[in-house]
């Protein structure tokens, strides 16, 4: 989910003819379910969009309507459908080097860590979507340490809530016009051209990434991540959480970062005065506040 973002409702969407009844109670049950399972606060303006997304699941399952579908979701037999339900209600807007001002900052940070003798550089992309963001991160890291006599090992953990987009990301195959938007030289350096014109991430790039499903509102114990990340990217995700959920997620991130680690968020997200554990370092970039009694960085 890059993010776990929900698009604006189309002004024309209310005009379509509905195949199934879709009551206010149905919509409230959906809002409660997506908040419970994914932390997403679904605005009332999204009702038509929700209908359009979920009606496909109802048809696919051969069910009689939304009430029956929601009964299934809430039953033990519907556990496998929950993942598809969440996938249906999240969309994934992303492209290579999106919000490009972040990547020079990341490169500078990683170079400093490598120069200080780091043997490993670890970054977590918590909203991997179809892969453009974590591959951009990995490319930035590789470029940052290129030419070093003892270049540190690079690991990018790429997670998302949506299992379908994670499959696409793990394949690392992109259309030619998508790769054409990469900075000059990077497409040929990091992607092999396939017979159909698409490009596939080279093994040397793919080997730096580890893909996994993570739900940010679940306990960090379930994430299976060790601490010590040099950077965490969580961009354009938390705007869909309410304030309490945002603060909970930020509190979960803090122990996973190195003391000098960086948190990158989206251009419309601002936590400057929301969480005392983080301080603003630059445009939508945060670092941890020094612990009491520690020397300033």
PDB file of N, CA, C and O in Angstrom, residues 38-71:
ATOM      1  N   UNK A  38      -7.328  -2.635   9.225  1.00  0.00           N
ATOM      2  CA  UNK A  38      -6.240  -1.916   8.558  1.00  0.00           C
ATOM      3  C   UNK A  38      -5.960  -0.543   9.140  1.00  0.00           C
ATOM      4  O   UNK A  38      -5.021   0.124   8.711  1.00  0.00           O
ATOM      5  N   UNK A  39      -6.759  -0.091  10.100  1.00  0.00           N
ATOM      6  CA  UNK A  39      -6.532   1.218  10.709  1.00  0.00           C
ATOM      7  C   UNK A  39      -6.994   2.381   9.867  1.00  0.00           C
ATOM      8  O   UNK A  39      -6.780   3.538  10.233  1.00  0.00           O
ATOM      9  N   UNK A  40      -7.644   2.117   8.738  1.00  0.00           N
ATOM     10  CA  UNK A  40      -8.028   3.177   7.807  1.00  0.00           C
ATOM     11  C   UNK A  40      -9.353   3.812   8.247  1.00  0.00           C
ATOM     12  O   UNK A  40     -10.344   3.118   8.468  1.00  0.00           O
ATOM     13  N   UNK A  41      -9.334   5.127   8.366  1.00  0.00           N
ATOM     14  CA  UNK A  41     -10.556   5.869   8.664  1.00  0.00           C
ATOM     15  C   UNK A  41     -11.208   6.249   7.343  1.00  0.00           C
ATOM     16  O   UNK A  41     -10.752   7.153   6.654  1.00  0.00           O
ATOM     17  N   UNK A  42     -12.251   5.562   7.004  1.00  0.00           N
ATOM     18  CA  UNK A  42     -12.900   5.708   5.701  1.00  0.00           C
ATOM     19  C   UNK A  42     -13.911   6.842   5.747  1.00  0.00           C
ATOM     20  O   UNK A  42     -14.885   6.789   6.491  1.00  0.00           O
ATOM     21  N   UNK A  43     -13.692   7.861   4.944  1.00  0.00           N
ATOM     22  CA  UNK A  43     -14.572   9.021   4.920  1.00  0.00           C
ATOM     23  C   UNK A  43     -15.929   8.659   4.325  1.00  0.00           C
ATOM     24  O   UNK A  43     -16.034   7.807   3.435  1.00  0.00           O
ATOM     25  N   UNK A  44     -16.971   9.348   4.807  1.00  0.00           N
ATOM     26  CA  UNK A  44     -18.325   9.064   4.309  1.00  0.00           C
ATOM     27  C   UNK A  44     -18.450   9.370   2.819  1.00  0.00           C
ATOM     28  O   UNK A  44     -19.343   8.841   2.149  1.00  0.00           O
ATOM     29  N   UNK A  45     -17.563  10.197   2.284  1.00  0.00           N
ATOM     30  CA  UNK A  45     -17.628  10.533   0.857  1.00  0.00           C
ATOM     31  C   UNK A  45     -17.195   9.377  -0.040  1.00  0.00           C
ATOM     32  O   UNK A  45     -17.343   9.459  -1.256  1.00  0.00           O
ATOM     33  N   UNK A  46     -16.690   8.294   0.542  1.00  0.00           N
ATOM     34  CA  UNK A  46     -16.171   7.173  -0.240  1.00  0.00           C
ATOM     35  C   UNK A  46     -17.209   6.087  -0.510  1.00  0.00           C
ATOM     36  O   UNK A  46     -16.870   5.017  -1.011  1.00  0.00           O
ATOM     37  N   UNK A  47     -18.462   6.354  -0.212  1.00  0.00           N
ATOM     38  CA  UNK A  47     -19.460   5.290  -0.306  1.00  0.00           C
ATOM     39  C   UNK A  47     -19.564   4.711  -1.709  1.00  0.00           C
ATOM     40  O   UNK A  47     -19.595   3.485  -1.888  1.00  0.00           O
ATOM     41  N   UNK A  48     -19.606   5.557  -2.727  1.00  0.00           N
ATOM     42  CA  UNK A  48     -19.718   5.054  -4.094  1.00  0.00           C
ATOM     43  C   UNK A  48     -18.472   4.272  -4.503  1.00  0.00           C
ATOM     44  O   UNK A  48     -18.558   3.241  -5.187  1.00  0.00           O
ATOM     45  N   UNK A  49     -17.302   4.756  -4.101  1.00  0.00           N
ATOM     46  CA  UNK A  49     -16.065   4.055  -4.408  1.00  0.00           C
ATOM     47  C   UNK A  49     -16.067   2.673  -3.757  1.00  0.00           C
ATOM     48  O   UNK A  49     -15.680   1.681  -4.388  1.00  0.00           O
ATOM     49  N   UNK A  50     -16.509   2.599  -2.510  1.00  0.00           N
ATOM     50  CA  UNK A  50     -16.551   1.321  -1.800  1.00  0.00           C
ATOM     51  C   UNK A  50     -17.468   0.339  -2.521  1.00  0.00           C
ATOM     52  O   UNK A  50     -17.134  -0.841  -2.695  1.00  0.00           O
ATOM     53  N   UNK A  51     -18.634   0.833  -2.946  1.00  0.00           N
ATOM     54  CA  UNK A  51     -19.547  -0.047  -3.687  1.00  0.00           C
ATOM     55  C   UNK A  51     -18.850  -0.611  -4.924  1.00  0.00           C
ATOM     56  O   UNK A  51     -18.879  -1.825  -5.178  1.00  0.00           O
ATOM     57  N   UNK A  52     -18.228   0.254  -5.705  1.00  0.00           N
ATOM     58  CA  UNK A  52     -17.588  -0.182  -6.939  1.00  0.00           C
ATOM     59  C   UNK A  52     -16.483  -1.190  -6.719  1.00  0.00           C
ATOM     60  O   UNK A  52     -16.276  -2.102  -7.539  1.00  0.00           O
ATOM     61  N   UNK A  53     -15.747  -1.057  -5.613  1.00  0.00           N
ATOM     62  CA  UNK A  53     -14.655  -1.990  -5.327  1.00  0.00           C
ATOM     63  C   UNK A  53     -15.176  -3.346  -4.849  1.00  0.00           C
ATOM     64  O   UNK A  53     -14.693  -4.391  -5.272  1.00  0.00           O
ATOM     65  N   UNK A  54     -16.150  -3.324  -3.932  1.00  0.00           N
ATOM     66  CA  UNK A  54     -16.573  -4.569  -3.291  1.00  0.00           C
ATOM     67  C   UNK A  54     -17.605  -5.347  -4.095  1.00  0.00           C
ATOM     68  O   UNK A  54     -17.757  -6.556  -3.898  1.00  0.00           O
ATOM     69  N   UNK A  55     -18.306  -4.688  -4.992  1.00  0.00           N
ATOM     70  CA  UNK A  55     -19.290  -5.419  -5.784  1.00  0.00           C
ATOM     71  C   UNK A  55     -18.603  -6.500  -6.624  1.00  0.00           C
ATOM     72  O   UNK A  55     -19.182  -7.557  -6.910  1.00  0.00           O
ATOM     73  N   UNK A  56     -17.343  -6.264  -6.979  1.00  0.00           N
ATOM     74  CA  UNK A  56     -16.593  -7.271  -7.743  1.00  0.00           C
ATOM     75  C   UNK A  56     -16.355  -8.526  -6.906  1.00  0.00           C
ATOM     76  O   UNK A  56     -16.407  -9.643  -7.422  1.00  0.00           O
ATOM     77  N   UNK A  57     -16.091  -8.334  -5.616  1.00  0.00           N
ATOM     78  CA  UNK A  57     -15.902  -9.485  -4.739  1.00  0.00           C
ATOM     79  C   UNK A  57     -17.214 -10.239  -4.557  1.00  0.00           C
ATOM     80  O   UNK A  57     -17.231 -11.472  -4.526  1.00  0.00           O
ATOM     81  N   UNK A  58     -18.325  -9.514  -4.438  1.00  0.00           N
ATOM     82  CA  UNK A  58     -19.624 -10.155  -4.248  1.00  0.00           C
ATOM     83  C   UNK A  58     -19.983 -10.992  -5.465  1.00  0.00           C
ATOM     84  O   UNK A  58     -20.442 -12.138  -5.348  1.00  0.00           O
ATOM     85  N   UNK A  59     -19.746 -10.427  -6.656  1.00  0.00           N
ATOM     86  CA  UNK A  59     -20.007 -11.195  -7.886  1.00  0.00           C
ATOM     87  C   UNK A  59     -19.119 -12.427  -7.948  1.00  0.00           C
ATOM     88  O   UNK A  59     -19.568 -13.525  -8.304  1.00  0.00           O
ATOM     89  N   UNK A  60     -17.841 -12.244  -7.629  1.00  0.00           N
ATOM     90  CA  UNK A  60     -16.887 -13.342  -7.719  1.00  0.00           C
ATOM     91  C   UNK A  60     -17.275 -14.504  -6.810  1.00  0.00           C
ATOM     92  O   UNK A  60     -17.102 -15.673  -7.170  1.00  0.00           O
ATOM     93  N   UNK A  61     -17.824 -14.187  -5.650  1.00  0.00           N
ATOM     94  CA  UNK A  61     -18.215 -15.223  -4.693  1.00  0.00           C
ATOM     95  C   UNK A  61     -19.624 -15.748  -4.929  1.00  0.00           C
ATOM     96  O   UNK A  61     -20.047 -16.711  -4.280  1.00  0.00           O
ATOM     97  N   UNK A  62     -20.361 -15.108  -5.844  1.00  0.00           N
ATOM     98  CA  UNK A  62     -21.722 -15.548  -6.140  1.00  0.00           C
ATOM     99  C   UNK A  62     -22.688 -15.303  -5.003  1.00  0.00           C
ATOM    100  O   UNK A  62     -23.631 -16.086  -4.809  1.00  0.00           O
ATOM    101  N   UNK A  63     -22.471 -14.212  -4.273  1.00  0.00           N
ATOM    102  CA  UNK A  63     -23.330 -13.907  -3.123  1.00  0.00           C
ATOM    103  C   UNK A  63     -24.491 -13.010  -3.525  1.00  0.00           C
ATOM    104  O   UNK A  63     -24.480 -12.386  -4.581  1.00  0.00           O
ATOM    105  N   UNK A  64     -25.473 -12.922  -2.626  1.00  0.00           N
ATOM    106  CA  UNK A  64     -26.698 -12.201  -2.957  1.00  0.00           C
ATOM    107  C   UNK A  64     -26.677 -10.716  -2.669  1.00  0.00           C
ATOM    108  O   UNK A  64     -27.625 -10.012  -3.033  1.00  0.00           O
ATOM    109  N   UNK A  65     -25.626 -10.220  -2.029  1.00  0.00           N
ATOM    110  CA  UNK A  65     -25.588  -8.786  -1.740  1.00  0.00           C
ATOM    111  C   UNK A  65     -24.590  -8.453  -0.655  1.00  0.00           C
ATOM    112  O   UNK A  65     -23.852  -9.317  -0.154  1.00  0.00           O
ATOM    113  N   UNK A  66     -24.588  -7.187  -0.260  1.00  0.00           N
ATOM    114  CA  UNK A  66     -23.607  -6.705   0.706  1.00  0.00           C
ATOM    115  C   UNK A  66     -23.823  -7.281   2.098  1.00  0.00           C
ATOM    116  O   UNK A  66     -22.857  -7.598   2.802  1.00  0.00           O
ATOM    117  N   UNK A  67     -25.056  -7.403   2.516  1.00  0.00           N
ATOM    118  CA  UNK A  67     -25.317  -7.923   3.859  1.00  0.00           C
ATOM    119  C   UNK A  67     -24.783  -9.345   3.995  1.00  0.00           C
ATOM    120  O   UNK A  67     -24.160  -9.701   5.008  1.00  0.00           O
ATOM    121  N   UNK A  68     -24.988 -10.151   2.972  1.00  0.00           N
ATOM    122  CA  UNK A  68     -24.499 -11.540   3.000  1.00  0.00           C
ATOM    123  C   UNK A  68     -22.972 -11.557   2.997  1.00  0.00           C
ATOM    124  O   UNK A  68     -22.340 -12.331   3.721  1.00  0.00           O
ATOM    125  N   UNK A  69     -22.393 -10.674   2.184  1.00  0.00           N
ATOM    126  CA  UNK A  69     -20.939 -10.592   2.106  1.00  0.00           C
ATOM    127  C   UNK A  69     -20.347 -10.192   3.457  1.00  0.00           C
ATOM    128  O   UNK A  69     -19.352 -10.781   3.925  1.00  0.00           O
ATOM    129  N   UNK A  70     -20.941  -9.212   4.112  1.00  0.00           N
ATOM    130  CA  UNK A  70     -20.431  -8.746   5.392  1.00  0.00           C
ATOM    131  C   UNK A  70     -20.628  -9.783   6.493  1.00  0.00           C
ATOM    132  O   UNK A  70     -19.790  -9.921   7.389  1.00  0.00           O
ATOM    133  N   UNK A  71     -21.715 -10.536   6.409  1.00  0.00           N
ATOM    134  CA  UNK A  71     -21.906 -11.649   7.343  1.00  0.00           C
ATOM    135  C   UNK A  71     -20.777 -12.666   7.179  1.00  0.00           C
ATOM    136  O   UNK A  71     -20.258 -13.208   8.162  1.00  0.00           O
TER     137      UNK A  71
END
